[in-house]
């Protein structure tokens, strides 16, 4: 078996995966004076998809990295996040995002996924990260004082630390944990179109709008300085529920949104119909570190999308790991480097619990969005009763990223649906169908 083949020699850290998580962690560690090499499977660096929401717990890190202003020039800082009922378009609740920025000190932004990826790619290039493409990793091994990866072409790359940031279908996750992805039976369609195409559709250009409906939801917001408009349509697939292989198809998309309000129905024909994203996550795990191999990002904690924290958690992972290394480096004797094992232990100790909270909350949030019948009306009543400036449901996630378990904020207290009193009024009646209440 061949030894290391890269001309720059052995790096301090080897990162497998050149997505947002891999690049952001590579940049964070390079800022600590470490030599980092990134191995990306694709022939070139890039991201697919459309928009991302990045909350203050992410823009805070971007500001520390000196990247926030660049992100602002490429993204949009919306005024409000508004949740509406997808059937009748009535407002349920909102966040005043300008006030939210005052509370947390950093803005809530929306940005194209490829633009955020490009920001980190350019930052890595400026910082001297070694960026290699067309590198397919097929295995991981711990070694004396480090770890190594096995590549498809028979080569080996090694380092004192290997970070597996290889995504939802992580090779490292499969080898080290052996669990499988969990299907939600929901599928997402996306589209980012010129703003002129949707201006007559009743959209809110300055807001992030989420329409929640029975077994479906629809998200809208502007991108790229307001020149583009992002839309995401998510629905539960009847074919998936029936166990069919071909699920989430365009005919199901159209059927899922037939009963929704005008603004949503006008958006559905604009969705990209040649691709769709089946929504998977994994059950939370307690062990991310295996010797000198550390899982990061979706390889460690892939969530469903309802909390809009997937990319953010990956960025936080790299920031925390770099800060733990820096803390130990400051205490290390002159001329020595800190023990990676201690940094990895500290990383795992704080990140596992937080990310598990996000994963489980995302699942519950998805169930809440997609309620039918009387539970839907109870949800609506509770949301309408919420004060716009009540941050008890966001403080645990939008505040500063914890570096130790004792810094992790307390979770919010859920409000049971049964606490809502719903009057079957004429303007919002229960709808009786053949299958019961819907």
Tab-separated table of C-alpha atoms in Angstrom:
chain	number	residue	atom	x	y	z
A	1	UNK	CA	0.000	0.000	0.000
A	2	UNK	CA	1.377	3.397	-0.926
A	3	UNK	CA	2.423	6.038	1.593
A	4	UNK	CA	1.263	9.660	1.561
A	5	UNK	CA	1.187	10.901	-1.995
A	6	UNK	CA	0.526	14.638	-1.708
A	7	UNK	CA	3.575	16.773	-2.516
A	8	UNK	CA	3.084	19.098	0.485
A	9	UNK	CA	3.825	16.252	2.931
A	10	UNK	CA	1.880	15.258	6.024
A	11	UNK	CA	-0.643	17.841	7.247
A	12	UNK	CA	-1.635	18.451	10.864
A	13	UNK	CA	-5.294	17.831	10.038
A	14	UNK	CA	-6.920	15.923	7.224
A	15	UNK	CA	-10.531	16.905	6.420
A	16	UNK	CA	-12.609	14.526	4.315
A	17	UNK	CA	-15.386	16.432	2.542
A	18	UNK	CA	-15.319	19.831	0.897
A	19	UNK	CA	-18.828	21.009	1.706
A	20	UNK	CA	-19.691	23.861	4.046
A	21	UNK	CA	-18.821	21.817	7.134
A	22	UNK	CA	-15.499	20.602	5.787
A	23	UNK	CA	-14.342	23.957	4.468
A	24	UNK	CA	-15.470	25.954	7.499
A	25	UNK	CA	-13.697	23.578	9.887
A	26	UNK	CA	-10.565	23.630	7.716
A	27	UNK	CA	-10.573	27.425	7.816
A	28	UNK	CA	-11.175	27.510	11.585
A	29	UNK	CA	-8.242	25.172	12.264
A	30	UNK	CA	-5.922	26.938	9.817
A	31	UNK	CA	-6.543	30.146	11.771
A	32	UNK	CA	-4.910	28.353	14.716
A	33	UNK	CA	-1.684	27.856	12.758
A	34	UNK	CA	-2.388	24.290	11.694
A	35	UNK	CA	-1.638	22.844	8.265
A	36	UNK	CA	-4.907	21.480	6.880
A	37	UNK	CA	-5.584	19.372	3.821
A	38	UNK	CA	-9.117	18.898	2.434
A	39	UNK	CA	-10.040	15.870	0.333
A	40	UNK	CA	-13.137	16.401	-1.820
A	41	UNK	CA	-14.690	13.558	-3.785
A	42	UNK	CA	-16.071	15.690	-6.643
A	43	UNK	CA	-13.926	16.906	-9.497
A	44	UNK	CA	-14.424	20.492	-8.353
A	45	UNK	CA	-15.621	22.268	-5.243
A	46	UNK	CA	-19.243	23.360	-5.299
A	47	UNK	CA	-22.674	23.064	-3.695
A	48	UNK	CA	-26.110	22.195	-5.050
A	49	UNK	CA	-29.444	23.455	-3.775
A	50	UNK	CA	-30.806	26.931	-3.299
A	51	UNK	CA	-31.288	29.053	-0.198
A	52	UNK	CA	-30.006	28.729	3.364
A	53	UNK	CA	-31.155	30.521	6.494
A	54	UNK	CA	-28.324	31.453	8.836
A	55	UNK	CA	-29.328	32.547	12.314
A	56	UNK	CA	-27.354	34.715	14.769
A	57	UNK	CA	-25.488	31.701	16.191
A	58	UNK	CA	-23.915	31.395	12.723
A	59	UNK	CA	-23.509	35.062	11.725
A	60	UNK	CA	-21.701	35.559	15.063
A	61	UNK	CA	-19.056	33.079	13.888
A	62	UNK	CA	-18.910	34.627	10.420
A	63	UNK	CA	-18.222	37.987	12.080
A	64	UNK	CA	-15.384	36.493	14.145
A	65	UNK	CA	-13.913	35.023	10.959
A	66	UNK	CA	-14.115	38.398	9.186
A	67	UNK	CA	-16.570	36.983	6.636
A	68	UNK	CA	-19.880	38.547	7.661
A	69	UNK	CA	-19.675	41.639	5.473
A	70	UNK	CA	-18.973	39.512	2.401
A	71	UNK	CA	-21.952	37.340	3.308
A	72	UNK	CA	-24.161	40.426	3.617
A	73	UNK	CA	-23.209	41.563	0.115
A	74	UNK	CA	-24.258	38.179	-1.289
A	75	UNK	CA	-27.301	37.473	0.862
A	76	UNK	CA	-30.332	39.270	2.242
A	77	UNK	CA	-31.094	40.462	5.775
A	78	UNK	CA	-34.904	40.100	5.943
A	79	UNK	CA	-37.185	42.133	8.170
A	80	UNK	CA	-39.453	39.423	9.586
A	81	UNK	CA	-40.006	35.704	9.743
A	82	UNK	CA	-43.728	35.123	9.341
A	83	UNK	CA	-45.568	31.833	9.742
A	84	UNK	CA	-48.939	31.487	8.005
A	85	UNK	CA	-51.541	28.776	7.645
A	86	UNK	CA	-51.081	27.275	4.179
A	87	UNK	CA	-54.805	26.747	3.654
A	88	UNK	CA	-56.163	30.235	4.350
A	89	UNK	CA	-52.933	32.310	4.468
A	90	UNK	CA	-53.800	33.781	7.877
A	91	UNK	CA	-50.814	34.885	9.949
A	92	UNK	CA	-50.016	32.624	12.894
A	93	UNK	CA	-46.922	34.193	14.421
A	94	UNK	CA	-43.820	36.204	13.535
A	95	UNK	CA	-40.315	37.108	14.583
A	96	UNK	CA	-39.194	40.724	14.155
A	97	UNK	CA	-35.744	39.940	12.782
A	98	UNK	CA	-34.387	43.437	13.334
A	99	UNK	CA	-35.320	43.183	17.011
A	100	UNK	CA	-33.920	39.655	17.046
A	101	UNK	CA	-30.597	41.107	15.840
A	102	UNK	CA	-30.646	43.605	18.706
A	103	UNK	CA	-31.246	40.776	21.168
A	104	UNK	CA	-28.504	38.456	19.947
A	105	UNK	CA	-26.078	41.009	18.542
A	106	UNK	CA	-25.893	39.534	15.056
A	107	UNK	CA	-28.306	39.374	12.094
A	108	UNK	CA	-30.556	36.643	10.774
A	109	UNK	CA	-29.646	36.218	7.094
A	110	UNK	CA	-30.671	34.230	4.058
A	111	UNK	CA	-28.091	33.326	1.434
A	112	UNK	CA	-27.701	30.987	-1.507
A	113	UNK	CA	-26.007	27.772	-0.408
A	114	UNK	CA	-23.415	28.057	-3.181
A	115	UNK	CA	-22.613	31.640	-2.115
A	116	UNK	CA	-21.912	30.622	1.491
A	117	UNK	CA	-19.848	27.697	0.256
A	118	UNK	CA	-17.926	30.066	-2.010
A	119	UNK	CA	-17.191	32.392	0.910
A	120	UNK	CA	-15.536	29.563	2.825
A	121	UNK	CA	-13.749	28.238	-0.267
A	122	UNK	CA	-12.152	31.641	-0.918
A	123	UNK	CA	-11.306	32.024	2.768
A	124	UNK	CA	-9.567	28.646	2.723
A	125	UNK	CA	-7.612	29.592	-0.395
A	126	UNK	CA	-6.444	32.841	1.197
A	127	UNK	CA	-5.489	31.030	4.399
A	128	UNK	CA	-3.378	28.442	2.607
A	129	UNK	CA	-5.568	25.360	3.094
A	130	UNK	CA	-4.513	22.590	0.711
A	131	UNK	CA	-7.602	21.822	-1.359
A	132	UNK	CA	-7.638	18.568	-3.325
A	133	UNK	CA	-10.450	17.337	-5.575
A	134	UNK	CA	-11.264	13.969	-7.158
A	135	UNK	CA	-10.292	12.215	-3.902
A	136	UNK	CA	-12.656	9.356	-3.048
A	137	UNK	CA	-12.147	8.074	0.500
A	138	UNK	CA	-13.322	4.498	1.060
A	139	UNK	CA	-12.012	3.713	4.540
A	140	UNK	CA	-10.661	5.084	7.826
A	141	UNK	CA	-8.077	3.657	10.242
A	142	UNK	CA	-6.489	4.815	13.471
A	143	UNK	CA	-2.694	4.671	13.632
A	144	UNK	CA	-0.040	5.284	16.251
A	145	UNK	CA	-0.427	8.954	17.088
A	146	UNK	CA	-2.991	9.729	14.419
A	147	UNK	CA	-5.268	8.312	11.732
A	148	UNK	CA	-5.315	7.656	8.030
A	149	UNK	CA	-7.782	7.368	5.188
A	150	UNK	CA	-7.776	4.859	2.378
A	151	UNK	CA	-8.577	6.167	-1.074
A	152	UNK	CA	-10.319	4.385	-3.910
A	153	UNK	CA	-7.185	4.372	-6.037
A	154	UNK	CA	-5.137	2.632	-3.317
A	155	UNK	CA	-3.373	5.683	-1.931
A	156	UNK	CA	-3.240	6.548	1.750
A	157	UNK	CA	-3.387	9.947	3.426
A	158	UNK	CA	-2.611	10.388	7.127
A	159	UNK	CA	-2.467	13.055	9.812
A	160	UNK	CA	-2.525	13.422	13.600
A	161	UNK	CA	-6.261	14.157	13.229
A	162	UNK	CA	-8.764	13.102	10.577
A	163	UNK	CA	-12.104	14.933	10.410
A	164	UNK	CA	-14.877	13.061	8.617
A	165	UNK	CA	-17.115	15.779	7.196
A	166	UNK	CA	-18.419	13.505	4.480
A	167	UNK	CA	-22.116	14.202	4.817
A	168	UNK	CA	-25.376	12.351	5.360
A	169	UNK	CA	-24.140	9.184	3.650
A	170	UNK	CA	-20.767	9.320	5.394
A	171	UNK	CA	-18.345	6.464	4.783
A	172	UNK	CA	-16.892	7.064	8.242
A	173	UNK	CA	-20.330	6.938	9.880
A	174	UNK	CA	-21.105	3.658	8.150
A	175	UNK	CA	-17.762	2.149	9.176
A	176	UNK	CA	-17.578	3.464	12.753
A	177	UNK	CA	-21.264	3.459	13.785
A	178	UNK	CA	-23.004	1.221	11.253
A	179	UNK	CA	-26.443	2.795	11.604
A	180	UNK	CA	-28.686	3.757	8.713
A	181	UNK	CA	-30.431	6.922	7.609
A	182	UNK	CA	-34.025	7.458	8.738
A	183	UNK	CA	-36.614	8.399	6.113
A	184	UNK	CA	-39.231	10.961	7.128
A	185	UNK	CA	-41.335	10.097	4.033
A	186	UNK	CA	-41.215	13.824	3.231
A	187	UNK	CA	-39.666	15.260	0.114
A	188	UNK	CA	-38.509	18.783	-0.779
A	189	UNK	CA	-38.729	20.593	-4.101
A	190	UNK	CA	-36.758	23.794	-4.567
A	191	UNK	CA	-36.546	26.690	-6.972
A	192	UNK	CA	-34.652	29.954	-7.094
A	193	UNK	CA	-36.044	32.247	-9.787
A	194	UNK	CA	-35.681	35.901	-10.799
A	195	UNK	CA	-37.780	38.079	-8.490
A	196	UNK	CA	-39.734	39.463	-11.458
A	197	UNK	CA	-41.305	36.053	-12.015
A	198	UNK	CA	-43.091	36.090	-8.668
A	199	UNK	CA	-43.853	39.740	-7.905
A	200	UNK	CA	-47.508	39.280	-8.903
A	201	UNK	CA	-47.936	36.180	-6.709
A	202	UNK	CA	-48.655	37.957	-3.444
A	203	UNK	CA	-45.162	37.410	-2.041
A	204	UNK	CA	-43.474	39.311	0.802
A	205	UNK	CA	-40.087	40.332	-0.573
A	206	UNK	CA	-38.676	41.546	2.747
A	207	UNK	CA	-39.705	38.545	4.852
A	208	UNK	CA	-39.029	34.870	5.303
A	209	UNK	CA	-42.512	33.371	4.997
A	210	UNK	CA	-43.380	29.830	6.047
A	211	UNK	CA	-46.809	28.439	5.122
A	212	UNK	CA	-47.639	25.391	7.267
A	213	UNK	CA	-50.374	23.021	6.159
A	214	UNK	CA	-51.713	19.480	6.437
A	215	UNK	CA	-48.802	17.159	5.583
A	216	UNK	CA	-47.028	19.986	3.731
A	217	UNK	CA	-45.322	23.367	4.052
A	218	UNK	CA	-43.984	26.053	1.731
A	219	UNK	CA	-41.117	28.503	2.356
A	220	UNK	CA	-40.351	31.740	0.504
A	221	UNK	CA	-37.637	34.403	0.774
A	222	UNK	CA	-35.487	36.619	-1.419
A	223	UNK	CA	-31.837	35.875	-2.257
A	224	UNK	CA	-28.821	37.643	-3.763
A	225	UNK	CA	-29.644	41.177	-2.742
A	226	UNK	CA	-33.305	40.654	-3.580
A	227	UNK	CA	-32.718	39.822	-7.246
A	228	UNK	CA	-33.725	36.167	-6.815
A	229	UNK	CA	-36.581	34.497	-4.968
A	230	UNK	CA	-36.196	31.162	-3.229
A	231	UNK	CA	-39.065	28.730	-2.762
A	232	UNK	CA	-39.125	25.342	-1.014
A	233	UNK	CA	-42.118	23.002	-1.182
A	234	UNK	CA	-42.119	20.082	1.273
A	235	UNK	CA	-44.757	17.375	1.550
A	236	UNK	CA	-45.384	13.869	2.822
A	237	UNK	CA	-45.307	11.360	-0.016
A	238	UNK	CA	-48.204	8.877	-0.166
A	239	UNK	CA	-45.995	6.594	-2.243
A	240	UNK	CA	-43.333	6.609	0.475
A	241	UNK	CA	-45.966	5.835	3.100
A	242	UNK	CA	-47.078	2.892	0.947
A	243	UNK	CA	-43.525	1.585	0.694
A	244	UNK	CA	-43.070	2.310	-3.015
A	245	UNK	CA	-39.580	2.929	-4.382
A	246	UNK	CA	-40.524	5.738	-6.782
A	247	UNK	CA	-41.720	8.404	-4.361
A	248	UNK	CA	-41.849	12.164	-4.156
A	249	UNK	CA	-42.618	12.574	-7.861
A	250	UNK	CA	-44.025	15.780	-9.440
A	251	UNK	CA	-47.580	14.407	-9.574
A	252	UNK	CA	-47.429	14.060	-5.779
A	253	UNK	CA	-46.123	17.623	-5.505
A	254	UNK	CA	-49.134	19.012	-7.357
A	255	UNK	CA	-51.605	16.926	-5.386
A	256	UNK	CA	-50.076	17.872	-2.030
A	257	UNK	CA	-50.695	21.597	-2.551
A	258	UNK	CA	-54.079	21.522	-4.328
A	259	UNK	CA	-55.989	22.868	-1.317
A	260	UNK	CA	-53.525	25.590	-0.327
A	261	UNK	CA	-53.934	29.370	-0.619
A	262	UNK	CA	-53.377	31.364	-3.813
A	263	UNK	CA	-49.799	32.474	-3.064
A	264	UNK	CA	-48.659	28.917	-2.459
A	265	UNK	CA	-50.482	27.465	-5.463
A	266	UNK	CA	-48.976	30.136	-7.723
A	267	UNK	CA	-45.517	29.118	-6.567
A	268	UNK	CA	-45.845	25.398	-7.192
A	269	UNK	CA	-45.551	25.522	-11.023
A	270	UNK	CA	-42.177	27.268	-10.648
A	271	UNK	CA	-40.560	24.456	-8.693
A	272	UNK	CA	-37.729	22.534	-10.331
A	273	UNK	CA	-39.308	19.261	-11.463
A	274	UNK	CA	-36.254	17.396	-12.671
A	275	UNK	CA	-34.864	16.887	-9.146
A	276	UNK	CA	-36.147	16.560	-5.638
A	277	UNK	CA	-34.645	15.926	-2.225
A	278	UNK	CA	-35.984	13.112	-0.059
A	279	UNK	CA	-35.731	14.183	3.558
A	280	UNK	CA	-33.621	11.910	5.748
A	281	UNK	CA	-31.940	12.273	9.092
A	282	UNK	CA	-30.309	9.867	11.551
A	283	UNK	CA	-30.947	9.067	15.180
A	284	UNK	CA	-28.655	11.027	17.532
A	285	UNK	CA	-25.517	9.233	18.694
A	286	UNK	CA	-23.338	9.884	21.734
A	287	UNK	CA	-19.925	9.023	20.284
A	288	UNK	CA	-18.484	11.157	17.516
A	289	UNK	CA	-14.789	10.609	18.238
A	290	UNK	CA	-13.100	7.284	17.522
A	291	UNK	CA	-9.412	7.537	18.330
A	292	UNK	CA	-8.147	10.321	16.103
A	293	UNK	CA	-11.111	10.181	13.731
A	294	UNK	CA	-13.800	12.772	14.482
A	295	UNK	CA	-17.223	13.035	12.866
A	296	UNK	CA	-18.387	16.550	12.013
A	297	UNK	CA	-21.469	18.114	10.438
A	298	UNK	CA	-24.021	15.838	8.798
A	299	UNK	CA	-21.733	12.851	9.303
A	300	UNK	CA	-22.295	13.310	13.050
A	301	UNK	CA	-25.774	14.832	13.322
A	302	UNK	CA	-27.835	15.109	10.124
A	303	UNK	CA	-31.115	16.856	11.026
A	304	UNK	CA	-34.386	17.318	9.260
A	305	UNK	CA	-34.529	20.851	7.892
A	306	UNK	CA	-37.259	22.371	10.068
A	307	UNK	CA	-34.917	24.188	12.463
A	308	UNK	CA	-32.767	25.570	9.591
A	309	UNK	CA	-29.693	24.609	11.626
A	310	UNK	CA	-28.002	21.883	9.570
A	311	UNK	CA	-25.255	23.944	7.928
A	312	UNK	CA	-25.034	26.127	11.029
A	313	UNK	CA	-24.311	23.170	13.313
A	314	UNK	CA	-21.508	22.068	10.993
A	315	UNK	CA	-19.968	25.550	11.108
A	316	UNK	CA	-20.333	25.569	14.899
A	317	UNK	CA	-18.614	22.163	15.102
A	318	UNK	CA	-15.486	23.479	13.396
A	319	UNK	CA	-15.490	26.664	15.470
A	320	UNK	CA	-15.763	24.706	18.732
A	321	UNK	CA	-13.040	22.231	17.787
A	322	UNK	CA	-10.681	25.058	16.809
A	323	UNK	CA	-11.413	26.961	20.019
A	324	UNK	CA	-10.780	23.850	22.124
A	325	UNK	CA	-7.446	23.355	20.368
A	326	UNK	CA	-6.547	27.023	20.885
A	327	UNK	CA	-7.366	26.839	24.597
A	328	UNK	CA	-5.057	23.873	25.057
A	329	UNK	CA	-2.350	25.434	22.878
A	330	UNK	CA	-2.246	28.477	25.135
A	331	UNK	CA	-1.572	26.222	28.132
A	332	UNK	CA	0.956	23.969	26.397
A	333	UNK	CA	4.674	24.327	27.214
A	334	UNK	CA	6.639	26.468	24.781
A	335	UNK	CA	7.622	24.616	21.647
A	336	UNK	CA	5.029	21.872	22.084
A	337	UNK	CA	1.618	21.252	20.639
A	338	UNK	CA	-1.443	20.254	22.644
A	339	UNK	CA	-2.743	16.725	22.815
A	340	UNK	CA	-5.515	16.263	20.260
A	341	UNK	CA	-7.209	13.725	22.504
A	342	UNK	CA	-8.057	16.393	25.082
A	343	UNK	CA	-9.375	18.761	22.414
A	344	UNK	CA	-11.522	16.021	20.911
A	345	UNK	CA	-12.904	15.040	24.305
A	346	UNK	CA	-13.908	18.661	24.967
A	347	UNK	CA	-15.432	18.960	21.476
A	348	UNK	CA	-17.540	15.850	21.910
A	349	UNK	CA	-18.565	16.758	25.468
A	350	UNK	CA	-20.361	19.933	24.395
A	351	UNK	CA	-21.479	19.330	20.823
A	352	UNK	CA	-23.218	15.950	21.195
A	353	UNK	CA	-25.934	17.189	23.552
A	354	UNK	CA	-26.630	20.414	21.660
A	355	UNK	CA	-26.903	18.749	18.268
A	356	UNK	CA	-29.079	15.946	19.631
A	357	UNK	CA	-31.439	18.642	20.927
A	358	UNK	CA	-31.619	20.224	17.492
A	359	UNK	CA	-32.188	16.875	15.772
A	360	UNK	CA	-35.046	15.846	18.069
A	361	UNK	CA	-36.583	19.320	18.083
A	362	UNK	CA	-36.485	19.409	14.279
A	363	UNK	CA	-38.468	16.174	14.162
A	364	UNK	CA	-41.045	17.545	16.599
A	365	UNK	CA	-41.212	20.877	14.756
A	366	UNK	CA	-41.926	19.053	11.511
A	367	UNK	CA	-44.797	17.162	13.130
A	368	UNK	CA	-46.186	20.435	14.485
A	369	UNK	CA	-46.070	22.164	11.097
A	370	UNK	CA	-47.953	19.379	9.353
A	371	UNK	CA	-50.852	18.788	11.727
A	372	UNK	CA	-54.404	18.188	10.473
A	373	UNK	CA	-57.871	18.549	11.951
A	374	UNK	CA	-58.385	19.842	15.475
A	375	UNK	CA	-54.661	19.596	16.403
A	376	UNK	CA	-53.962	22.016	13.536
A	377	UNK	CA	-56.480	24.482	14.996
A	378	UNK	CA	-54.991	24.060	18.466
A	379	UNK	CA	-51.536	24.765	17.068
A	380	UNK	CA	-52.828	27.848	15.291
A	381	UNK	CA	-54.431	29.150	18.483
A	382	UNK	CA	-51.221	28.698	20.468
A	383	UNK	CA	-49.104	30.385	17.818
A	384	UNK	CA	-51.480	33.339	17.513
A	385	UNK	CA	-51.295	33.821	21.277
A	386	UNK	CA	-47.498	34.109	21.199
A	387	UNK	CA	-46.042	37.593	21.687
A	388	UNK	CA	-43.828	38.667	18.778
A	389	UNK	CA	-41.051	39.553	21.205
A	390	UNK	CA	-41.131	36.338	23.209
A	391	UNK	CA	-37.727	34.700	22.692
A	392	UNK	CA	-38.160	31.774	25.051
A	393	UNK	CA	-38.249	29.412	22.065
A	394	UNK	CA	-35.091	30.778	20.391
A	395	UNK	CA	-32.680	31.645	23.218
A	396	UNK	CA	-31.463	28.042	23.497
A	397	UNK	CA	-30.324	27.932	19.884
A	398	UNK	CA	-29.666	31.508	18.639
A	399	UNK	CA	-27.452	32.579	21.538
A	400	UNK	CA	-23.641	32.190	21.703
A	401	UNK	CA	-22.367	28.732	20.811
A	402	UNK	CA	-21.417	26.883	24.009
A	403	UNK	CA	-17.828	25.750	24.531
A	404	UNK	CA	-18.546	23.707	27.649
A	405	UNK	CA	-21.632	21.772	28.771
A	406	UNK	CA	-22.348	24.266	31.560
A	407	UNK	CA	-22.603	27.062	28.977
A	408	UNK	CA	-25.382	25.249	27.102
A	409	UNK	CA	-28.655	27.163	27.692
A	410	UNK	CA	-31.692	25.461	29.133
A	411	UNK	CA	-34.243	24.158	26.646
A	412	UNK	CA	-37.592	25.856	26.142
A	413	UNK	CA	-40.704	24.525	27.852
A	414	UNK	CA	-43.111	23.025	25.277
A	415	UNK	CA	-46.740	24.145	25.266
A	416	UNK	CA	-49.088	21.151	24.990
A	417	UNK	CA	-51.669	21.333	22.217
A	418	UNK	CA	-54.322	20.306	24.732
A	419	UNK	CA	-53.899	23.656	26.481
A	420	UNK	CA	-55.493	25.471	23.519
A	421	UNK	CA	-59.221	26.123	23.503
A	422	UNK	CA	-60.482	26.029	19.931
A	423	UNK	CA	-63.882	27.389	19.062
A	424	UNK	CA	-65.401	25.919	15.948
A	425	UNK	CA	-66.126	29.346	14.512
A	426	UNK	CA	-67.589	30.009	11.091
A	427	UNK	CA	-64.423	31.557	9.722
A	428	UNK	CA	-62.311	28.477	10.469
A	429	UNK	CA	-64.472	25.343	10.703
A	430	UNK	CA	-63.369	21.801	11.145
A	431	UNK	CA	-63.451	20.000	7.816
A	432	UNK	CA	-65.006	16.548	7.900
A	433	UNK	CA	-63.793	14.094	5.327
A	434	UNK	CA	-64.398	10.454	4.646
A	435	UNK	CA	-61.437	9.519	6.840
A	436	UNK	CA	-62.653	11.608	9.754
A	437	UNK	CA	-61.535	15.061	10.834
A	438	UNK	CA	-58.919	16.662	8.587
